[in-house]
Coordinates of C-alpha atoms in Angstrom, one line a residue:
X18 CA -139.4 -142.8 37.5
X19 CA -142.8 -141.7 36.2
X20 CA -143.5 -138.7 34.0
X21 CA -145.0 -136.7 36.9
X22 CA -141.9 -137.3 39.0
X23 CA -139.5 -136.1 36.3
X24 CA -141.8 -133.0 35.7
X25 CA -141.6 -132.2 39.5
X26 CA -137.8 -132.3 39.6
X27 CA -137.5 -130.1 36.4
X28 CA -140.0 -127.6 37.8
X29 CA -138.1 -127.3 41.1
X30 CA -134.8 -126.9 39.3
X31 CA -136.3 -124.1 37.1
X32 CA -137.7 -122.3 40.1
X33 CA -134.4 -122.4 41.8
X34 CA -132.6 -121.0 38.7
X35 CA -135.2 -118.2 38.4
X36 CA -134.7 -117.3 42.0
X37 CA -130.9 -116.9 41.5
X38 CA -131.6 -114.3 38.8
X39 CA -133.9 -112.1 41.0
X40 CA -132.8 -108.5 40.6
X41 CA -130.9 -107.1 43.6
X42 CA -130.3 -103.5 44.7
X43 CA -127.0 -103.2 42.7
X44 CA -127.3 -106.0 40.2
X45 CA -130.3 -106.4 37.9
X46 CA -128.9 -109.6 36.6
X47 CA -129.1 -111.4 39.9
X48 CA -126.9 -112.8 42.6
X49 CA -124.6 -114.6 40.3
X50 CA -123.1 -111.3 39.2
X51 CA -122.3 -110.5 42.9
X52 CA -120.6 -113.8 43.2
X53 CA -118.4 -113.1 40.2
X54 CA -117.2 -109.9 41.9
X55 CA -116.1 -111.8 44.9
X56 CA -119.1 -110.8 47.0
X57 CA -121.2 -113.4 48.9
X58 CA -124.5 -114.4 47.4
X59 CA -127.7 -113.6 49.3
X60 CA -128.2 -115.7 52.3
X61 CA -131.3 -117.9 52.6
X62 CA -133.9 -117.6 55.3
X63 CA -132.5 -117.5 58.7
X64 CA -133.5 -120.6 60.7
X65 CA -134.2 -119.9 64.4
X66 CA -131.8 -121.6 66.7
X67 CA -132.9 -124.6 68.6
X68 CA -133.9 -124.5 72.2
X69 CA -131.1 -124.2 74.7
X70 CA -130.7 -126.7 77.5
X71 CA -133.2 -126.0 80.3
X72 CA -135.7 -124.1 78.1
X73 CA -139.3 -125.4 78.1
X74 CA -140.9 -126.4 74.8
X75 CA -143.6 -124.1 73.4
X76 CA -147.1 -125.2 74.0
X77 CA -149.2 -125.5 70.9
X78 CA -151.6 -122.7 69.9
X79 CA -154.8 -124.2 71.2
X80 CA -158.0 -122.8 72.7
X81 CA -157.2 -124.5 76.0
X82 CA -154.1 -122.2 76.3
X83 CA -156.0 -119.1 75.3
X84 CA -158.9 -119.8 77.6
X85 CA -156.9 -120.5 80.8
X86 CA -158.1 -118.3 83.5
X87 CA -154.6 -117.4 84.6
X88 CA -153.7 -116.3 81.0
X89 CA -156.9 -114.2 80.8
X90 CA -156.0 -112.5 84.1
X91 CA -152.5 -111.8 82.9
X92 CA -153.9 -110.4 79.7
X93 CA -156.3 -108.1 81.6
X94 CA -153.3 -106.7 83.6
X95 CA -151.7 -105.7 80.3
X96 CA -155.0 -104.2 79.0
X97 CA -155.3 -102.2 82.3
X98 CA -151.7 -101.0 82.0
X99 CA -152.4 -99.6 78.5
X100 CA -155.3 -97.5 80.0
X101 CA -157.3 -97.6 76.8
X102 CA -160.7 -96.0 76.1
X103 CA -164.0 -97.9 76.3
X104 CA -165.4 -99.6 73.3
X105 CA -169.0 -99.7 71.9
X106 CA -170.5 -100.9 75.2
X107 CA -169.1 -97.9 77.1
X108 CA -167.6 -100.0 79.9
X109 CA -164.3 -98.7 81.3
X110 CA -161.4 -100.9 82.5
X111 CA -162.3 -100.0 86.1
X112 CA -165.9 -101.2 85.6
X113 CA -164.8 -104.5 84.1
X114 CA -162.3 -105.0 86.9
X115 CA -165.0 -104.9 89.5
X116 CA -166.6 -108.1 88.1
X117 CA -163.4 -109.6 86.6
X118 CA -163.8 -113.0 88.2
X119 CA -167.3 -113.6 86.8
X120 CA -166.4 -112.2 83.4
X121 CA -163.3 -114.4 83.1
X122 CA -165.1 -117.6 84.1
X123 CA -167.9 -116.8 81.5
X124 CA -165.5 -115.9 78.7
X125 CA -163.3 -119.0 79.3
X126 CA -166.3 -121.2 79.1
X127 CA -167.6 -119.6 75.9
X128 CA -164.1 -119.8 74.3
X129 CA -163.8 -123.5 75.0
X130 CA -167.3 -124.2 73.7
X131 CA -166.8 -122.1 70.6
X132 CA -169.7 -119.8 71.4
X133 CA -167.7 -116.6 72.1
X134 CA -168.8 -113.8 69.8
X135 CA -166.5 -110.7 69.6
X136 CA -168.3 -107.4 70.1
X137 CA -168.4 -104.6 67.5
X138 CA -165.5 -102.1 67.4
X139 CA -165.9 -98.4 67.8
X140 CA -164.5 -96.5 64.8
X141 CA -162.5 -93.4 65.7
X142 CA -160.8 -91.1 63.2
X143 CA -157.6 -89.3 64.2
X144 CA -155.6 -86.8 62.1
X145 CA -152.3 -88.0 60.6
X146 CA -149.2 -85.8 60.8
X147 CA -148.8 -85.9 57.1
X148 CA -152.4 -85.0 56.3
X149 CA -155.5 -87.1 56.1
X150 CA -157.1 -89.3 58.7
X151 CA -156.4 -92.7 60.2
X152 CA -159.2 -95.0 61.3
X153 CA -158.8 -96.8 64.6
X154 CA -161.0 -99.6 65.7
X155 CA -161.4 -99.7 69.5
X156 CA -162.7 -103.0 70.8
X157 CA -164.5 -103.4 74.1
X158 CA -162.4 -104.0 77.2
X159 CA -163.3 -107.7 77.4
X160 CA -162.6 -108.1 73.7
X161 CA -159.1 -106.5 74.2
X162 CA -158.5 -109.0 77.0
X163 CA -159.3 -111.9 74.8
X164 CA -157.1 -110.5 72.0
X165 CA -154.3 -110.0 74.4
X166 CA -154.5 -113.6 75.5
X167 CA -154.5 -114.8 71.9
X168 CA -151.4 -112.6 71.4
X169 CA -149.6 -114.0 74.3
X170 CA -150.1 -117.6 73.1
X171 CA -149.3 -116.9 69.4
X172 CA -146.4 -114.5 69.7
X173 CA -143.7 -117.0 70.9
X174 CA -144.4 -119.1 67.8
X175 CA -144.1 -116.2 65.3
X176 CA -141.7 -113.7 66.9
X177 CA -138.5 -115.8 66.5
X178 CA -139.1 -116.2 62.8
X179 CA -139.6 -112.5 62.0
X180 CA -136.8 -110.8 60.0
X181 CA -134.3 -108.9 62.2
X182 CA -134.8 -105.8 60.1
X183 CA -138.5 -105.6 61.1
X184 CA -138.7 -103.2 64.1
X185 CA -142.4 -102.4 64.5
X186 CA -144.3 -103.7 67.6
X187 CA -141.7 -106.2 68.6
X188 CA -140.1 -106.8 72.0
X189 CA -136.6 -105.3 72.2
X190 CA -137.1 -103.2 69.1
X191 CA -138.4 -99.7 68.6
X192 CA -138.1 -96.7 66.3
X193 CA -134.7 -96.1 67.8
X194 CA -133.3 -99.5 66.8
X195 CA -134.8 -98.9 63.3
X196 CA -133.0 -95.6 62.9
X197 CA -129.7 -97.1 64.2
X198 CA -129.9 -99.9 61.6
X199 CA -130.7 -97.4 58.8
X200 CA -127.8 -95.2 59.9
X201 CA -125.4 -98.1 59.5
X202 CA -126.6 -98.7 55.9
X203 CA -126.1 -95.0 55.0
X204 CA -122.6 -95.1 56.6
X205 CA -121.7 -98.0 54.4
X206 CA -122.4 -95.9 51.3
X207 CA -126.0 -97.0 50.6
X208 CA -127.1 -93.3 50.5
X209 CA -130.2 -93.6 48.3
X210 CA -133.4 -94.8 49.8
X211 CA -136.4 -96.4 48.2
X212 CA -139.1 -95.1 50.5
X213 CA -142.2 -97.4 50.3
X214 CA -145.5 -96.4 52.0
X215 CA -148.4 -98.9 51.7
X216 CA -151.7 -97.2 51.0
X217 CA -154.2 -97.8 53.8
X218 CA -152.4 -101.0 54.7
X219 CA -154.5 -101.9 57.9
X220 CA -157.7 -101.4 55.9
X221 CA -156.6 -103.5 52.9
X222 CA -155.2 -106.7 54.3
X223 CA -156.6 -109.7 52.4
X224 CA -158.3 -112.0 55.0
X225 CA -158.0 -115.1 52.9
X226 CA -154.2 -114.8 52.5
X227 CA -153.8 -113.9 56.2
X228 CA -155.9 -116.9 57.4
X229 CA -154.1 -119.2 55.0
X230 CA -150.7 -118.2 56.6
X231 CA -152.1 -118.7 60.1
X232 CA -153.3 -122.2 59.3
X233 CA -149.7 -123.2 58.6
X234 CA -149.1 -123.0 62.4
X235 CA -152.5 -123.2 64.0
X236 CA -154.2 -126.5 63.8
X237 CA -157.0 -125.8 66.3
X238 CA -160.1 -124.9 64.3
X239 CA -161.6 -123.1 67.2
X240 CA -158.7 -120.7 67.3
X241 CA -158.9 -120.1 63.6
X242 CA -162.7 -119.5 63.8
X243 CA -162.1 -117.0 66.7
X244 CA -159.5 -115.0 64.7
X245 CA -161.8 -115.1 61.6
X246 CA -164.7 -113.7 63.7
X247 CA -162.4 -111.0 65.1
X248 CA -161.4 -109.9 61.6
X249 CA -165.0 -109.9 60.4
X250 CA -166.4 -107.9 63.3
X251 CA -168.7 -105.0 62.5
X252 CA -167.6 -101.4 63.1
X253 CA -169.7 -98.7 64.6
X254 CA -169.0 -95.3 63.0
X255 CA -169.1 -92.0 65.0
X256 CA -172.6 -91.2 63.6
X257 CA -173.9 -94.6 64.8
X258 CA -173.9 -96.4 61.4
X259 CA -172.8 -100.0 61.6
X260 CA -170.7 -101.3 58.7
X261 CA -169.3 -104.7 58.0
X262 CA -165.6 -105.5 57.6
X263 CA -164.7 -107.6 54.5
X264 CA -160.9 -106.9 54.5
X265 CA -158.3 -105.3 56.7
X266 CA -157.0 -105.6 60.3
X267 CA -158.8 -103.3 62.7
X268 CA -156.0 -101.0 64.0
X269 CA -156.4 -100.5 67.7
X270 CA -156.7 -104.0 69.2
X271 CA -153.7 -105.8 70.7
X272 CA -153.7 -108.5 68.1
X273 CA -153.6 -106.2 65.0
X274 CA -149.8 -105.5 65.4
X275 CA -148.9 -109.2 65.3
X276 CA -151.2 -109.9 62.4
X277 CA -149.7 -107.0 60.4
X278 CA -146.2 -108.3 61.0
X279 CA -147.3 -111.8 59.9
X280 CA -148.6 -110.3 56.6
X281 CA -145.5 -108.2 55.9
X282 CA -143.0 -110.9 57.0
X283 CA -143.3 -112.4 53.5
X284 CA -142.1 -109.2 52.0
X285 CA -139.2 -109.0 54.5
X286 CA -137.9 -112.3 53.5
X287 CA -138.4 -111.6 49.8
X288 CA -136.2 -108.5 50.2
X289 CA -133.7 -110.6 52.1
X290 CA -133.5 -113.2 49.4
X291 CA -132.8 -110.5 46.9
X292 CA -129.9 -109.2 49.0
X293 CA -131.4 -105.9 49.8
X294 CA -130.6 -103.8 52.9
X295 CA -133.8 -102.5 54.3
X296 CA -135.5 -101.3 57.5
X297 CA -139.2 -101.8 58.1
X298 CA -141.4 -100.4 60.9
X299 CA -145.0 -101.5 60.5
X300 CA -146.1 -100.4 57.0
X301 CA -143.2 -98.0 56.5
X302 CA -140.4 -99.6 54.6
X303 CA -137.0 -98.1 53.5
X304 CA -134.7 -100.0 51.2
X305 CA -131.2 -98.6 50.9
X306 CA -129.2 -98.7 47.6
X307 CA -126.1 -97.2 46.2
X308 CA -127.5 -95.2 43.2
X309 CA -130.7 -93.6 42.0
X310 CA -130.9 -95.9 39.0
X311 CA -130.8 -98.9 41.3
X312 CA -133.5 -97.3 43.4
X313 CA -135.9 -96.9 40.6
X314 CA -135.3 -100.5 39.4
X315 CA -135.9 -101.8 42.9
X316 CA -139.1 -99.7 43.3
X317 CA -140.5 -101.2 40.1
X318 CA -139.6 -104.7 41.1
X319 CA -141.0 -104.6 44.6
X320 CA -144.1 -102.8 43.4
X321 CA -145.0 -105.9 41.3
X322 CA -144.4 -108.2 44.3
X323 CA -146.6 -106.1 46.7
X324 CA -149.5 -105.6 44.3
X325 CA -149.6 -109.1 42.7
X326 CA -148.4 -111.3 45.5
X327 CA -149.5 -109.5 48.7
X328 CA -152.5 -107.9 47.0
X329 CA -151.7 -104.5 48.6
X330 CA -151.2 -101.1 47.1
X331 CA -148.3 -98.7 47.2
X332 CA -149.1 -95.0 48.0
X333 CA -147.6 -93.4 44.9
X334 CA -147.8 -89.9 46.4
X335 CA -145.9 -90.8 49.6
X336 CA -143.4 -93.3 48.1
X337 CA -140.2 -92.1 46.3
X338 CA -136.6 -92.7 45.5
X339 CA -134.5 -90.0 47.1
X340 CA -131.6 -89.1 49.4
X341 CA -132.3 -90.0 53.0
X342 CA -132.0 -86.4 54.1
X343 CA -135.0 -85.6 51.9
X344 CA -137.3 -88.2 53.4
X345 CA -139.3 -88.5 56.6
X346 CA -138.7 -91.9 58.3
X347 CA -140.3 -92.3 61.8
X348 CA -139.9 -88.6 62.4
X349 CA -136.2 -88.4 61.5
X350 CA -134.0 -87.8 58.4
X351 CA -130.5 -89.0 57.9
X352 CA -127.7 -87.0 56.3
X353 CA -124.3 -88.3 55.2
X354 CA -121.2 -86.2 55.1
X355 CA -119.8 -86.6 51.6
X356 CA -116.2 -86.2 52.7
X357 CA -116.0 -88.0 56.1
X358 CA -118.8 -90.4 55.5
X359 CA -120.3 -89.8 59.0
X360 CA -124.1 -89.9 59.2
X361 CA -126.1 -87.4 61.3
X362 CA -129.6 -87.9 62.6
X363 CA -131.9 -84.8 62.2
X364 CA -135.5 -83.9 62.8
X365 CA -137.6 -84.3 59.7
X366 CA -139.5 -81.3 58.3
X367 CA -142.8 -82.9 59.4
X368 CA -141.5 -83.3 63.0
X369 CA -140.5 -79.6 63.2
X370 CA -143.9 -78.5 61.9
X371 CA -145.7 -80.8 64.3
X372 CA -143.8 -79.6 67.4
X373 CA -144.4 -75.9 66.4
X374 CA -148.1 -76.6 66.3
X375 CA -148.0 -78.4 69.7
X376 CA -146.2 -75.5 71.3
X377 CA -148.9 -73.1 70.0
X378 CA -151.6 -75.4 71.2
X379 CA -150.1 -75.7 74.7
X380 CA -149.3 -72.0 75.2
X381 CA -152.5 -70.3 74.1
X382 CA -152.6 -66.5 74.4
X383 CA -156.0 -66.8 76.2
X384 CA -154.7 -69.1 78.9
X385 CA -156.9 -68.6 82.0
X386 CA -155.0 -70.5 84.6
X387 CA -151.7 -69.9 86.4
X388 CA -148.3 -69.9 84.7
X389 CA -147.1 -72.9 86.7
X390 CA -150.1 -74.9 85.4
X391 CA -149.2 -74.0 81.8
X392 CA -145.6 -74.9 82.4
X393 CA -146.6 -78.2 83.9
X394 CA -148.7 -79.2 80.9
X395 CA -145.9 -78.1 78.6
X396 CA -143.3 -80.1 80.5
X397 CA -145.3 -83.3 80.2
X398 CA -145.2 -83.0 76.4
X399 CA -141.6 -81.8 76.1
X400 CA -140.2 -84.5 78.3
X401 CA -141.9 -87.3 76.3
X402 CA -140.9 -85.6 73.0
X403 CA -137.3 -85.4 73.9
X404 CA -137.3 -88.9 75.2
X405 CA -138.2 -90.0 71.6
X406 CA -136.0 -87.6 69.7
X407 CA -133.0 -88.0 72.0
X408 CA -131.3 -90.1 69.3
X409 CA -130.7 -87.0 67.1
X410 CA -127.1 -86.1 66.8
X411 CA -125.3 -82.9 68.0
X412 CA -126.1 -81.1 64.7
X413 CA -129.7 -80.7 66.0
X414 CA -128.6 -79.0 69.2
X415 CA -129.0 -75.6 67.7
X416 CA -132.6 -76.5 66.6
X417 CA -133.4 -77.5 70.2
X418 CA -132.0 -74.2 71.5
X419 CA -134.2 -72.3 69.0
X420 CA -137.3 -74.2 70.1
X421 CA -136.4 -73.4 73.8
X422 CA -136.2 -69.7 72.9
X423 CA -139.5 -69.9 71.0
X424 CA -141.3 -71.5 74.0
X425 CA -140.0 -68.9 76.4
X426 CA -141.2 -66.1 74.1
X427 CA -144.7 -67.8 73.9
X428 CA -144.8 -67.8 77.7
X429 CA -143.7 -64.2 77.9
X430 CA -146.6 -63.2 75.5
X431 CA -149.0 -65.2 77.7
X432 CA -147.8 -63.4 80.8
X433 CA -148.2 -60.0 79.1
X434 CA -151.7 -60.9 78.0
X435 CA -152.6 -61.7 81.6
X436 CA -151.3 -58.3 82.7
X437 CA -154.0 -56.7 80.5
X438 CA -152.6 -53.2 80.5
X439 CA -149.1 -51.7 79.8
X440 CA -148.8 -50.0 83.1
X441 CA -149.4 -53.3 84.9
X442 CA -146.6 -54.8 82.7
X443 CA -144.3 -52.0 83.7
X444 CA -145.0 -52.5 87.4
X445 CA -144.3 -56.3 87.1
X446 CA -141.0 -55.7 85.3
X447 CA -139.9 -53.3 87.9
X448 CA -140.7 -55.8 90.6
X449 CA -138.6 -58.3 88.7
X450 CA -135.5 -56.0 88.8
X451 CA -135.8 -53.9 85.6
X452 CA -134.9 -50.2 86.1
X453 CA -138.0 -48.1 86.2
X454 CA -136.8 -45.7 83.4
X455 CA -135.9 -48.6 81.2
X456 CA -139.3 -50.4 81.8
X457 CA -141.4 -47.3 81.1
X458 CA -139.4 -46.3 78.0
X459 CA -139.3 -49.7 76.4
X460 CA -142.9 -50.8 77.1
X461 CA -144.4 -47.4 75.9
X462 CA -142.0 -47.2 72.9
X463 CA -144.5 -46.8 70.0
X464 CA -147.4 -49.1 69.3
X465 CA -146.3 -52.7 69.8
X466 CA -148.3 -55.9 69.7
X467 CA -148.0 -58.4 72.5
X468 CA -146.0 -60.6 70.3
X469 CA -143.6 -57.8 69.4
X470 CA -143.5 -56.7 73.1
X471 CA -142.6 -60.3 74.2
X472 CA -139.1 -59.8 72.6
X473 CA -138.7 -56.3 74.0
X474 CA -135.4 -55.6 75.8
X475 CA -137.1 -54.8 79.1
X476 CA -139.3 -57.8 78.9
X477 CA -136.3 -60.1 78.1
X478 CA -134.5 -58.7 81.1
X479 CA -137.4 -59.1 83.5
X480 CA -138.7 -62.4 82.2
X481 CA -135.3 -63.8 81.6
X482 CA -134.3 -67.5 81.1
X483 CA -133.5 -67.9 84.8
X484 CA -137.1 -66.8 85.6
X485 CA -138.6 -69.8 83.7
X486 CA -135.9 -72.2 84.9
X487 CA -136.8 -71.4 88.5
X488 CA -140.3 -72.4 87.7
X489 CA -139.2 -75.7 86.3
X490 CA -139.6 -75.2 82.6
X491 CA -137.9 -78.1 80.7
X492 CA -135.2 -77.1 78.4
X493 CA -134.9 -79.3 75.3
X494 CA -131.2 -78.5 74.8
X495 CA -130.4 -79.4 78.4
X496 CA -132.5 -82.6 78.1
X497 CA -130.6 -83.6 75.0
X498 CA -127.3 -83.0 76.8
X499 CA -128.5 -85.1 79.7
X500 CA -129.4 -88.0 77.4
X501 CA -126.1 -87.6 75.4
X502 CA -123.4 -86.7 77.9
X503 CA -120.1 -85.7 76.4
X504 CA -117.2 -88.1 76.8
X505 CA -114.4 -86.4 78.7
X506 CA -110.9 -87.7 77.7
X507 CA -108.4 -87.3 80.5
X508 CA -104.9 -86.7 79.1
X509 CA -102.1 -87.7 81.5
X510 CA -99.8 -84.9 82.5
X511 CA -96.2 -85.5 81.4
X512 CA -93.7 -85.1 84.2
X513 CA -90.8 -82.8 83.5
X514 CA -87.4 -84.1 84.3
X515 CA -84.7 -81.9 85.8
X516 CA -81.3 -82.7 84.3
X517 CA -79.5 -79.8 85.9

């Protein structure tokens, strides 16, 4: 055997030995220590199962598949269902749909010939719940259709290989599945969390590393050129200035979610190889360990991997090692009972602050329309909000009741404002069944602001809970009970026997 061959074998052996000594959550010496304790060593990468009998083989990622007119039509249906805003060209989904046949034929021909040029994206800035702004890149409707077609062809090749603990933008997974998995880790005693937040992740993805990973599965150069042009597309700022894009994945197009998962999948499997228990949703990653000391060790180790290997940055101000009840993860926080070990799911502090602001926004004191219209707008938000936070456990039921009471008080203040004068308030309360003497005395009792008057005894009696329930106001507490019905245990009645 030649010198180079022996060197290659020695190098592979050394790399394998080094990998065995990667620091894990509870063992800085590596997986061999876990094996000495009778615990299994970290598993290798999960290999997707082979195709079952009757399943069709996946078609290759080629431009012919992407440019098929039936694929483009199906992609447009999904774009239409998302009801997105127009891009730089100002064309809406409805306008594109009127000439869809002509557009698809033209786009398909340009894709196959390699002459398709993605249009510029419209940069929009939205406020982040935790402060700051997030930049979105909104492509034109036709561009979203092409991206969706690329996504439909690429996704079956990448989706089966993603780590099971990755929950962001994946079929069958959601924020709820992420919280459920995190809850199991905390229940097992991993009640310290290494909360990792990547700084401006979508804006800092290295194009060269991403394209190199894509080339491992995509052999069609036309597809690679198309994705490269999509990544390098110009962005038009709100003031009309056009800027070039040298790095990052424009957040807002259908393809950005898959590309972000492809980038971070390498980190997922690195954590898996080290034996860590983690949950990732997009660029939010929580690693669960047993002690604070282990958490700091893991934070330092994974920081080096992210910054040197992935060429990304960790947001030091938003990342920390702490107890799960102190951290905001997807709007929730987890709290473990130290005696019984049960884990409860609560609203995070940020979520509470955000819904308080939304309630004030949707119940303005200067509301000029009818009460029913205000309740209708409010119900739309509350129904969707509870649909997301329904996974909170019963410990939060009191919080939901407090929010219900606050909403009703805001509506009472709104009604009082529309009455304009105190005598009109009294007349309305009397019509609602309040005794005249009580109404006059309570409303004219000293100088009271509308907010103070909204919690007055007479106002509470007239504009009672039933008053708002009759008008269809959604109750968060009742909605939570509807989503989480109590299990009724039927105890069989023991028959008495007469021995007399």
